[in-house]
PDB file of C-alpha atoms and ligand atoms in Angstrom:
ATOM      1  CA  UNK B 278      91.650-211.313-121.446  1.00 93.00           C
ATOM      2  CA  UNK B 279      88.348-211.144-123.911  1.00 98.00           C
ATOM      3  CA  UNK B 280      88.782-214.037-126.058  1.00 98.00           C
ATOM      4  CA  UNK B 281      88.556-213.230-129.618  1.00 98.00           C
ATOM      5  CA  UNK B 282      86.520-216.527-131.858  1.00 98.00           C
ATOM      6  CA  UNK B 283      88.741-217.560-134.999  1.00 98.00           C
ATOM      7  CA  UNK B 284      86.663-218.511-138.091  1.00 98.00           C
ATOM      8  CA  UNK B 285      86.087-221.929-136.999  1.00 98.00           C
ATOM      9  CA  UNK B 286      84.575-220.326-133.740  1.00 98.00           C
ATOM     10  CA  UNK B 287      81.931-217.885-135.181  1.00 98.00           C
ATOM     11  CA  UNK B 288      81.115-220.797-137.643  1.00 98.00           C
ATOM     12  CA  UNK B 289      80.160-222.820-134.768  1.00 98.00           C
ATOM     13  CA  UNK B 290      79.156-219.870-132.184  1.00 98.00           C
ATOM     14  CA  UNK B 291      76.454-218.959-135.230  1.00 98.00           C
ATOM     15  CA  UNK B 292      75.180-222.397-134.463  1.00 98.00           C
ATOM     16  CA  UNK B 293      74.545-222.224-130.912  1.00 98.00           C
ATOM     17  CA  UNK B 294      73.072-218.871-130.932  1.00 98.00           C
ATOM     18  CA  UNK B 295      70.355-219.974-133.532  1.00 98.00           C
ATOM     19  CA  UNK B 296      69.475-222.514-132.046  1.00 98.00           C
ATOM     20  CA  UNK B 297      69.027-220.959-128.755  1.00 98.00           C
ATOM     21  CA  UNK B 298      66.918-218.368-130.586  1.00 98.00           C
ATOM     22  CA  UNK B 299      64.765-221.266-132.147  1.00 98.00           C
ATOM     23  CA  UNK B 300      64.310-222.992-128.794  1.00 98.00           C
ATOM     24  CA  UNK B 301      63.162-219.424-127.451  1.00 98.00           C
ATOM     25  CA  UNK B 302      60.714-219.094-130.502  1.00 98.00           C
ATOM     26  CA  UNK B 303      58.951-221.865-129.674  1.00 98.00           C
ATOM     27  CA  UNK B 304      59.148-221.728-126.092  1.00 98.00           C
ATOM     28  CA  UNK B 305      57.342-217.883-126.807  1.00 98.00           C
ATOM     29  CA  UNK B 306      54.799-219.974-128.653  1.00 98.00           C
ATOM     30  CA  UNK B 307      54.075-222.143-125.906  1.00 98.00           C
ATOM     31  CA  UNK B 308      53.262-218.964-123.586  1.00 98.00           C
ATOM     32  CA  UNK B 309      49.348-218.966-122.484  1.00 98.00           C
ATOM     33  CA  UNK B 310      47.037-218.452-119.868  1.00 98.00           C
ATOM     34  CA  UNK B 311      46.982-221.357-117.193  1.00 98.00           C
ATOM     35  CA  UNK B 312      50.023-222.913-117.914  1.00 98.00           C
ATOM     36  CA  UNK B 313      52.720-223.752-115.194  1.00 98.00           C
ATOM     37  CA  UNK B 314      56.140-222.662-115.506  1.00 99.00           C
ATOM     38  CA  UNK B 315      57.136-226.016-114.657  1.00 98.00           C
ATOM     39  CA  UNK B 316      55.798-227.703-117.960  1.00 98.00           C
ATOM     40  CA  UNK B 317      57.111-224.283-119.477  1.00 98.00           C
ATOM     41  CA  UNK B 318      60.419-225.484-118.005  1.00 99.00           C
ATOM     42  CA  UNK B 319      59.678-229.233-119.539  1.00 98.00           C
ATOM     43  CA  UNK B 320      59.079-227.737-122.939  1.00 98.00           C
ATOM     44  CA  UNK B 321      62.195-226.036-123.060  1.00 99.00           C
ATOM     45  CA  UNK B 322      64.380-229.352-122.284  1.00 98.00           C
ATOM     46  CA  UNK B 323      62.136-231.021-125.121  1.00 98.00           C
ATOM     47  CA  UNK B 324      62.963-228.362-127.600  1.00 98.00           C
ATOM     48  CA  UNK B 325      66.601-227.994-126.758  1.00 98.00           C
ATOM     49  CA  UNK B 326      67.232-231.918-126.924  1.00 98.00           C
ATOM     50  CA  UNK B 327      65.244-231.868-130.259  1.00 98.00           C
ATOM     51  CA  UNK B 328      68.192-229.958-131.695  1.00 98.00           C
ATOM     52  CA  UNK B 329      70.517-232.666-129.896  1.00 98.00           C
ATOM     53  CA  UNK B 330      71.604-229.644-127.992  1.00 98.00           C
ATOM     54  CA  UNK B 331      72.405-229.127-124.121  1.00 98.00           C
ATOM     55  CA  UNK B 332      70.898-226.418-121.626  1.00 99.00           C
ATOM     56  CA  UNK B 333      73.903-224.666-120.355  1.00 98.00           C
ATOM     57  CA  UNK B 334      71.332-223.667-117.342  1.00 98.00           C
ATOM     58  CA  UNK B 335      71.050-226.900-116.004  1.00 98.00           C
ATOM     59  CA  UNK B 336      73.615-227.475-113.667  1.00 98.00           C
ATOM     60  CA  UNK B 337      74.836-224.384-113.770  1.00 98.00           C
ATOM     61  CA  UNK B 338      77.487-224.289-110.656  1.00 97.00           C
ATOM     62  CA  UNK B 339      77.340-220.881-108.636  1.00 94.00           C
ATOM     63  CA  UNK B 340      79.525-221.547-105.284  1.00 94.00           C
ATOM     64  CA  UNK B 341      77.976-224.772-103.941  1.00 94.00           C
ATOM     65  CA  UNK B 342      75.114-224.773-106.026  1.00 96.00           C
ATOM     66  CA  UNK B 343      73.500-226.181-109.203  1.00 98.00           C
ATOM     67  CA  UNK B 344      70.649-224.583-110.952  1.00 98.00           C
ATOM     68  CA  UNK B 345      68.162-227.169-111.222  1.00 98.00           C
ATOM     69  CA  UNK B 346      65.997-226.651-114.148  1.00 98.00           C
ATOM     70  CA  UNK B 347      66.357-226.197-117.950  1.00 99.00           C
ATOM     71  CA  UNK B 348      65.589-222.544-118.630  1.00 99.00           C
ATOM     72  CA  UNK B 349      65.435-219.739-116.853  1.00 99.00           C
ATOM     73  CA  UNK B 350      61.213-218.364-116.040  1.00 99.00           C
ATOM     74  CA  UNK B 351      60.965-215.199-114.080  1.00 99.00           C
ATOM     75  CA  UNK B 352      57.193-213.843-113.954  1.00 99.00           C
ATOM     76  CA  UNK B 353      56.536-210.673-112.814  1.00 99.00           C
ATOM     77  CA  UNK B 354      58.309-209.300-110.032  1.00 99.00           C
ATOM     78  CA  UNK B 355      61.740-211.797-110.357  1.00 99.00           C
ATOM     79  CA  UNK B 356      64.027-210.481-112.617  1.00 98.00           C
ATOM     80  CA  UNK B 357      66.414-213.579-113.707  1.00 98.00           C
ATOM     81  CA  UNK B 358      66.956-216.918-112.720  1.00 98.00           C
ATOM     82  CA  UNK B 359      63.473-217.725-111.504  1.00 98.00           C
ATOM     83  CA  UNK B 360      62.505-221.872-111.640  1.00 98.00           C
ATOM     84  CA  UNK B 361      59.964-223.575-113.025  1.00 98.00           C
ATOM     85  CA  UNK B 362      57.078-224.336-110.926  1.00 98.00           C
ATOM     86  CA  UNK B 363      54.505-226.596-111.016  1.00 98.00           C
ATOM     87  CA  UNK B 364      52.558-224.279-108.390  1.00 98.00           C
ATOM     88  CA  UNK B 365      53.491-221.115-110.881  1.00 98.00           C
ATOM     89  CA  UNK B 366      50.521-220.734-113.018  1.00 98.00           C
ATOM     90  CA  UNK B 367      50.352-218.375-115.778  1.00 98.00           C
ATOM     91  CA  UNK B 368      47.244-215.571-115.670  1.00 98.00           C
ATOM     92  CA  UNK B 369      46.281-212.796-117.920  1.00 98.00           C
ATOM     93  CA  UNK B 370      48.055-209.646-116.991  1.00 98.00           C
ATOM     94  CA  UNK B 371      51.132-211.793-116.211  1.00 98.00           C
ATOM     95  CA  UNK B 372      54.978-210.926-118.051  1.00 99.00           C
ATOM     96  CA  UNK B 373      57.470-213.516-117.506  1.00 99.00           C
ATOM     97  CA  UNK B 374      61.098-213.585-119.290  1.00 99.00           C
ATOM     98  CA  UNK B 375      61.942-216.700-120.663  1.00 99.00           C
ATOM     99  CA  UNK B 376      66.170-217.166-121.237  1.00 99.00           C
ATOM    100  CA  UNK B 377      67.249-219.820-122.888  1.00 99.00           C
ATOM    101  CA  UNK B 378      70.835-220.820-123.180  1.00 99.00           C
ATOM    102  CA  UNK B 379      72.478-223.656-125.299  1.00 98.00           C
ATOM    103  CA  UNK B 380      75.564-225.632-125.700  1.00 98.00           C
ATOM    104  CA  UNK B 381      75.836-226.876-128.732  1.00 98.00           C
ATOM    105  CA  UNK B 382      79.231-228.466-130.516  1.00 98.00           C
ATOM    106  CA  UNK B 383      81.174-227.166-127.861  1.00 98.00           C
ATOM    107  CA  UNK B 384      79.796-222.998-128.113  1.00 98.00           C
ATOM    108  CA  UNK B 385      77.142-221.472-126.185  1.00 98.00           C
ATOM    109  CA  UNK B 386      74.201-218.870-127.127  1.00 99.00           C
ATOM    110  CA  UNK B 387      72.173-216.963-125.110  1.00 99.00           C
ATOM    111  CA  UNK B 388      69.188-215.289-125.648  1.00 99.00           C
ATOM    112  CA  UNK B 389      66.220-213.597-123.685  1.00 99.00           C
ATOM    113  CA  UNK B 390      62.874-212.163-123.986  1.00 99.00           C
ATOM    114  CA  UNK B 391      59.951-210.860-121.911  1.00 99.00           C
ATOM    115  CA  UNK B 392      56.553-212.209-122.997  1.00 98.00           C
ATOM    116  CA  UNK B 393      53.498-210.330-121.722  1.00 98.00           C
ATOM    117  CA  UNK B 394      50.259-212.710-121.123  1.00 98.00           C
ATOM    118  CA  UNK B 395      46.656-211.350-122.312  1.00 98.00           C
ATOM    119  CA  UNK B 396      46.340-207.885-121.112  1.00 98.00           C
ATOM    120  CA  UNK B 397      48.771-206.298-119.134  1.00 98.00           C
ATOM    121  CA  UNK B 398      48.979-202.457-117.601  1.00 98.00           C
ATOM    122  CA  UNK B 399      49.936-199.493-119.762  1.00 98.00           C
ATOM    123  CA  UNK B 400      53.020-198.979-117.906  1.00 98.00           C
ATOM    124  CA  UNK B 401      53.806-202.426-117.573  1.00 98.00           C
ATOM    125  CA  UNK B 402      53.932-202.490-121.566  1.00 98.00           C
ATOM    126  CA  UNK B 403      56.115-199.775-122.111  1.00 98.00           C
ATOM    127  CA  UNK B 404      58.935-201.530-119.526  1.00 99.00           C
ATOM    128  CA  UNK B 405      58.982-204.306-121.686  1.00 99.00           C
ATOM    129  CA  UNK B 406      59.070-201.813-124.856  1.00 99.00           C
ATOM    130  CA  UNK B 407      61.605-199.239-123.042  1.00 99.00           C
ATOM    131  CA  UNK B 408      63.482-202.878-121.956  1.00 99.00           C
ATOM    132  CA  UNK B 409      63.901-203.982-125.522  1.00 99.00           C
ATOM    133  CA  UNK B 410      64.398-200.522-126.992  1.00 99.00           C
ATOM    134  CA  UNK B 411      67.075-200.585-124.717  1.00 99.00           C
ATOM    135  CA  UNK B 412      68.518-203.572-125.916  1.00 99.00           C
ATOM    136  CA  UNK B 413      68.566-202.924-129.322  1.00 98.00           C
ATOM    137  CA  UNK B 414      70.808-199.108-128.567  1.00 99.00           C
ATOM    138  CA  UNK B 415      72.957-201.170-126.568  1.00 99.00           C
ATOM    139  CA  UNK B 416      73.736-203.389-129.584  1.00 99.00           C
ATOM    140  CA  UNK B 417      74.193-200.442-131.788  1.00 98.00           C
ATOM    141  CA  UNK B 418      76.794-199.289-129.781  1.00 98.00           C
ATOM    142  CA  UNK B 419      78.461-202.544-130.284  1.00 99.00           C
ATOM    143  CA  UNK B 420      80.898-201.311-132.577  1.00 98.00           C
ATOM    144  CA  UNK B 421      84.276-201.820-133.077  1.00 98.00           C
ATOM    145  CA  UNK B 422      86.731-198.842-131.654  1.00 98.00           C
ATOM    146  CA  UNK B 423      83.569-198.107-128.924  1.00 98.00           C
ATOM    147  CA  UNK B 424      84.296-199.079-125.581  1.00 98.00           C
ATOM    148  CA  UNK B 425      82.225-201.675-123.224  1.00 98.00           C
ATOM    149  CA  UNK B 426      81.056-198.513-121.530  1.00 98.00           C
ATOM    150  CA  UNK B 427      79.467-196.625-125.093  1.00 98.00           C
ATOM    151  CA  UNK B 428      76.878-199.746-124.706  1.00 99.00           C
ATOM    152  CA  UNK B 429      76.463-199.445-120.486  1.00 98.00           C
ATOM    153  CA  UNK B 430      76.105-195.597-120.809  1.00 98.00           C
ATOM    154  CA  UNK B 431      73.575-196.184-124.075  1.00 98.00           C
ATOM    155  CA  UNK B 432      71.598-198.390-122.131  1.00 99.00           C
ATOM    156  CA  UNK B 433      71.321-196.656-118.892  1.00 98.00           C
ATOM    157  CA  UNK B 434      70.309-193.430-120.854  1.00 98.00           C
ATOM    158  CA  UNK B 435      67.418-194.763-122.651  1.00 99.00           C
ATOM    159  CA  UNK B 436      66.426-196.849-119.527  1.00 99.00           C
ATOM    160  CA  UNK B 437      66.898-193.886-117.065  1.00 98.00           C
ATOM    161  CA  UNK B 438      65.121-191.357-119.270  1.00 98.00           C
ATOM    162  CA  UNK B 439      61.721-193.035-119.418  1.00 98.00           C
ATOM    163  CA  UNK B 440      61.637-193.270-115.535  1.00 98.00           C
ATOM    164  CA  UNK B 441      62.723-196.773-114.957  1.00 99.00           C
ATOM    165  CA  UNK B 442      65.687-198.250-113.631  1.00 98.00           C
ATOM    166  CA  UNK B 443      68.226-200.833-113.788  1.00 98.00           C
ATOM    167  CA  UNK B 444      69.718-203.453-112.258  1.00 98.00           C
ATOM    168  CA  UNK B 445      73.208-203.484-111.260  1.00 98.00           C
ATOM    169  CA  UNK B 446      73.966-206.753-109.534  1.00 98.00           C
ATOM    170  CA  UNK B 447      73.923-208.762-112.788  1.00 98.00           C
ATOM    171  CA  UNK B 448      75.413-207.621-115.989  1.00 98.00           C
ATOM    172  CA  UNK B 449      75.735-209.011-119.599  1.00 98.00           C
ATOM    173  CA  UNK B 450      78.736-210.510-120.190  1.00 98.00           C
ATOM    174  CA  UNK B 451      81.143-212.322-123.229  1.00 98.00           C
ATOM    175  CA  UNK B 452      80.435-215.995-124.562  1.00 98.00           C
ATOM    176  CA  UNK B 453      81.688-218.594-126.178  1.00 98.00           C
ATOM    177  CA  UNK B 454      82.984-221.867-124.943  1.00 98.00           C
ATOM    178  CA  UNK B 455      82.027-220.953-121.471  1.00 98.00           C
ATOM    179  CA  UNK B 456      78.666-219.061-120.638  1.00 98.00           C
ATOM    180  CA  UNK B 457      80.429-216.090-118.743  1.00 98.00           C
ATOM    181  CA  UNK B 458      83.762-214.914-120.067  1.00 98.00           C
ATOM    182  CA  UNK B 459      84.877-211.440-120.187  1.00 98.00           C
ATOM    183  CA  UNK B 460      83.858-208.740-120.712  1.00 98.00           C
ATOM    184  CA  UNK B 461      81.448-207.821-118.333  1.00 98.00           C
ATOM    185  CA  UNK B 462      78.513-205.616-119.343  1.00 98.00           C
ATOM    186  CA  UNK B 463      76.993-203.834-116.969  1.00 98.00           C
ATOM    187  CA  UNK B 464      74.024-201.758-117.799  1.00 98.00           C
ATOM    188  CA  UNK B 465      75.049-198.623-116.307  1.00 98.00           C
ATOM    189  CA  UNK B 466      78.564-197.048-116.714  1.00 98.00           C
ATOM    190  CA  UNK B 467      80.327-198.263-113.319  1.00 96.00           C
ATOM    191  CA  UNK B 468      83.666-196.546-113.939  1.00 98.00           C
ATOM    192  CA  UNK B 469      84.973-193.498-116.319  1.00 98.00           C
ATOM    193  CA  UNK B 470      84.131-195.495-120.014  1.00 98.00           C
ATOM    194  CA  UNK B 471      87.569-194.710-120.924  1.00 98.00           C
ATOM    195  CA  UNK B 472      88.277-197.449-118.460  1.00 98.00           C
ATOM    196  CA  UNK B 473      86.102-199.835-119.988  1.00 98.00           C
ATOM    197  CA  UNK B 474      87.126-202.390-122.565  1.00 98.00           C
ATOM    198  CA  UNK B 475      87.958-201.363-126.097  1.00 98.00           C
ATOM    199  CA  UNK B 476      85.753-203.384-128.721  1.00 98.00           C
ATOM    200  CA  UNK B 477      87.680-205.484-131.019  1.00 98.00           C
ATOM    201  CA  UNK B 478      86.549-207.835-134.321  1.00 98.00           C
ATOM    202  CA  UNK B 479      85.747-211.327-133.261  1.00 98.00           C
ATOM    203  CA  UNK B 480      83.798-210.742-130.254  1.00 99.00           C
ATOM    204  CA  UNK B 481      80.871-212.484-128.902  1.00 99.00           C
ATOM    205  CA  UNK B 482      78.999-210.780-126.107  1.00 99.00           C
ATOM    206  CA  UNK B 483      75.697-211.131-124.375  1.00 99.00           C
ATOM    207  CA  UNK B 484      73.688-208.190-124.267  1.00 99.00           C
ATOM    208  CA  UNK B 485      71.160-208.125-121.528  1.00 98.00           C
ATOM    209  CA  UNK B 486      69.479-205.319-120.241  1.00 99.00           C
ATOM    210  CA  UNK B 487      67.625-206.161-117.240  1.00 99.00           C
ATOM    211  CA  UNK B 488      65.054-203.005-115.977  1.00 99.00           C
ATOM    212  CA  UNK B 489      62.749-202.487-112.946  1.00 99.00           C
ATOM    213  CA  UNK B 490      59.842-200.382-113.212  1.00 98.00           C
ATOM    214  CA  UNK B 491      60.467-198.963-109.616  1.00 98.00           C
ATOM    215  CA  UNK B 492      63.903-199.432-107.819  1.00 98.00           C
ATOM    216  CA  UNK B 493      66.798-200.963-108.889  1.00 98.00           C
ATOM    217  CA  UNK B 494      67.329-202.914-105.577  1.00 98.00           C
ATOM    218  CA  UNK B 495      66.676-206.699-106.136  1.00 98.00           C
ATOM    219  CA  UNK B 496      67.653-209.360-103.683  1.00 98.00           C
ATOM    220  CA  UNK B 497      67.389-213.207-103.657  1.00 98.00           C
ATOM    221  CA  UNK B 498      64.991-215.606-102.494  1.00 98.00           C
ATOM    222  CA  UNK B 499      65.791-218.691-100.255  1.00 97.00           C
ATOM    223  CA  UNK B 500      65.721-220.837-103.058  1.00 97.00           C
ATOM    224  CA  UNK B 501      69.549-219.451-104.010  1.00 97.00           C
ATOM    225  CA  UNK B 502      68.313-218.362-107.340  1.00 98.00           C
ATOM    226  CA  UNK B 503      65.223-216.499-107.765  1.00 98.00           C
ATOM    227  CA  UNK B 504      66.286-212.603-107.621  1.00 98.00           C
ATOM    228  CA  UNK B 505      63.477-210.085-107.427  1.00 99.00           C
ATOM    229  CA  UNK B 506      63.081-206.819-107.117  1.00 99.00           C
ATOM    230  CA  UNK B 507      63.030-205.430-103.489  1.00 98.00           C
ATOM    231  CA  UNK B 508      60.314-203.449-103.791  1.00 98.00           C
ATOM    232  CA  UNK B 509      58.002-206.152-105.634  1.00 98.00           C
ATOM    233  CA  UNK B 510      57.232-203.885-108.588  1.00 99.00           C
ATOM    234  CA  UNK B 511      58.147-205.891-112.167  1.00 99.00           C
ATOM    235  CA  UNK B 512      61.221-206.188-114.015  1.00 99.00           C
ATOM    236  CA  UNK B 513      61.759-206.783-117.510  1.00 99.00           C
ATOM    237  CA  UNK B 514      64.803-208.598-119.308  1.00 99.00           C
ATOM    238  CA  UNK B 515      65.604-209.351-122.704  1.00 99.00           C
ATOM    239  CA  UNK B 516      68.923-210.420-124.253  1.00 99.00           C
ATOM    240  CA  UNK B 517      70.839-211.355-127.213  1.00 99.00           C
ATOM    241  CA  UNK B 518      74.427-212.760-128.393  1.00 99.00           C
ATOM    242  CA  UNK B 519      75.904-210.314-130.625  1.00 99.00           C
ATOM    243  CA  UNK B 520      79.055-210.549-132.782  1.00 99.00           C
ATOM    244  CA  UNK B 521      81.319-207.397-133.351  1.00 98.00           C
ATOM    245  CA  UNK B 522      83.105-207.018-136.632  1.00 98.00           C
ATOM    246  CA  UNK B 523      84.432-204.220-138.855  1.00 98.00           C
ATOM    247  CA  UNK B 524      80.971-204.649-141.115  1.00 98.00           C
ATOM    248  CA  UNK B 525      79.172-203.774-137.394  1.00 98.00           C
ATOM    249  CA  UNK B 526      77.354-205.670-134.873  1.00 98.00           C
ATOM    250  CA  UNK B 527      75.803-208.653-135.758  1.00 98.00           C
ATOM    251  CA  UNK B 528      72.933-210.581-133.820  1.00 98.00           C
ATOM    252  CA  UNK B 529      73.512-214.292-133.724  1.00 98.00           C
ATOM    253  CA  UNK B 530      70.623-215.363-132.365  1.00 98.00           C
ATOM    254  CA  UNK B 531      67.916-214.613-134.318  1.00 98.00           C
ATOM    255  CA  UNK B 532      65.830-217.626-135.376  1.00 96.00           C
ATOM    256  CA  UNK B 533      66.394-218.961-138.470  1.00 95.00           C
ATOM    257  CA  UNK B 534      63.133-220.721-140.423  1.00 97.00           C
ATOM    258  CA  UNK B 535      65.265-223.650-141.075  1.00 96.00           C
ATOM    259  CA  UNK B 536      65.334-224.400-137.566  1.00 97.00           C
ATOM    260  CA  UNK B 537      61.428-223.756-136.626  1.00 94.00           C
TER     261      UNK B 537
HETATM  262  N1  LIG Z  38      71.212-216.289-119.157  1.00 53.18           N
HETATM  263  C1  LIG Z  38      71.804-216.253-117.849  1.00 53.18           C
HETATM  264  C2  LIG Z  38      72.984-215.330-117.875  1.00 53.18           C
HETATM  265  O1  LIG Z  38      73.174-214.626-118.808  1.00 53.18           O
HETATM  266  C3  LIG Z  38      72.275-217.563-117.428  1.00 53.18           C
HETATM  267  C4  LIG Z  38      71.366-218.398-116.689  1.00 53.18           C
HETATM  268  S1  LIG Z  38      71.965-218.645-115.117  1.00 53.18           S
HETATM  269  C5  LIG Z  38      71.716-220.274-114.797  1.00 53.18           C
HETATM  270  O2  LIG Z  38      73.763-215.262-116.945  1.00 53.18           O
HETATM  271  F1  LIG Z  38      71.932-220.474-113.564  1.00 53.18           F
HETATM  272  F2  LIG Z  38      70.510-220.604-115.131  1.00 53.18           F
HETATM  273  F3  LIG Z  38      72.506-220.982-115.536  1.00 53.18           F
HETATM  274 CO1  LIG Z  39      73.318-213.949-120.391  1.00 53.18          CO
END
């Protein structure tokens, strides 16, 4: 069942979601040559507890388990879930995604975005652009009476078209009071759409389009998180919580200047 947020849950889901877009704002700023993803990691815990919020990363339970750090930093080649590192230093021609996700008052919000450091290869910039592009179709096609599968198929077009690819063995996903709850949302249609979820008012999904510039194989490190791409070429993520409703799609976490 996709849970569908009563007033009183969009009120507070609205909350979350900009504050985990202010807490990425300001973890962007903090982005610079020859810093370590470890005090990146530090910052992010500041900022979050600054808004007497919680990171919904830390602790995170997968099997047996717990993410250890605050935020999620994956440079280059790792496409999600990459740790900070006090040994992972920050250079000019670097990208890392930084995804940030908050409990706050009971509701979560997720957000993502790929930050490129100094100078980075021509091709390299357009995966981020083609990457975020590709986010913002998908959320078009967040409309009520679509299907889960309009925004897979949307995404996979645009990502497919310009030569990249994406990954399949994470997907976006609903949220709420829980950071995964259905729907899943894979970027790439994985079944005939009219198989796929109908969209209905009232829900709150995470949007995340995560792209490789070569394959779409990725594959873990020994650390139980860190997933990169098989191949070692880079990957690109960026995500945000959007809210359907008859008026359209609506992106909750966008920062708001009250909370910078
Ligand atoms: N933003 C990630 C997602 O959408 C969650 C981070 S995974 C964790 O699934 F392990 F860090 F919590
Ligand atoms: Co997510």
């Amino acid at each position: 069942m996709i849970p569908i947020k009563s007033k009183e849950g969009i009120t507070r889901m609205r909350e979350s979601c900009a504050i985990a877009a202010a807490v990425l704002q300001r973890l962007k700023d903090r982005v610079q040559p020859g810093i370590s993803t470890y005090d990146l990691d530090q910052a992010a815990r500041e900022i979050i507890a600054s808004y007497g919020a919680r990171s919904a990363c830390y602790g995170y339970q997968l099997g047996s388990r717990r993410y250890p750090a605050y935020s999620c930093l994956s440079v280059n080649d790792e496409v999600v879930h990459g740790i900070g590192s006090l040994k992972r230093i920050l250079r000019e021609g670097d990208i890392i995604s930084l995804d940030i996700v908050v409990e706050y008052n009971g509701y979560i919000g997720d957000n993502a975005y790929t930050v490129a450091i100094g100078q980075i290869p021509p091709r390299v910039q357009e995966l981020l652009r083609v990457t975020q592009e590709a986010l913002e179709i998908g959320i078009r096609h967040a409309v009520v009476g679509n299907r889960i599968g309009d925004i897979s198929e949307s995404v996979q077009k645009h990502v497919e078209s310009r030569g990249f690819s994406v990954v399949r063995e994470m997907v976006g996903h609903g949220v709420g009071v829980s950071m995964h709850e259905e729907p899943q949302i894979p970027n790439f249609l994985d079944r005939p759409k009219k198989r796929t979820d109908l969209i209905r008012p009232g829900m709150t999904l995470a949007i995340e389009p995560m792209v490789n510039m070569g394959g779409a194989r990725t594959k873990t490190l020994s650390d139980g998180w860190t997933v990169v791409t098989s191949d070692g070429a880079p990957s690109a993520h960026f995500e945000h919580t959007v809210l359907t409703s008859e008026k359209g799609p609506e992106i909750l976490t966008i920062a708001r200047p009250d909370l910078l």
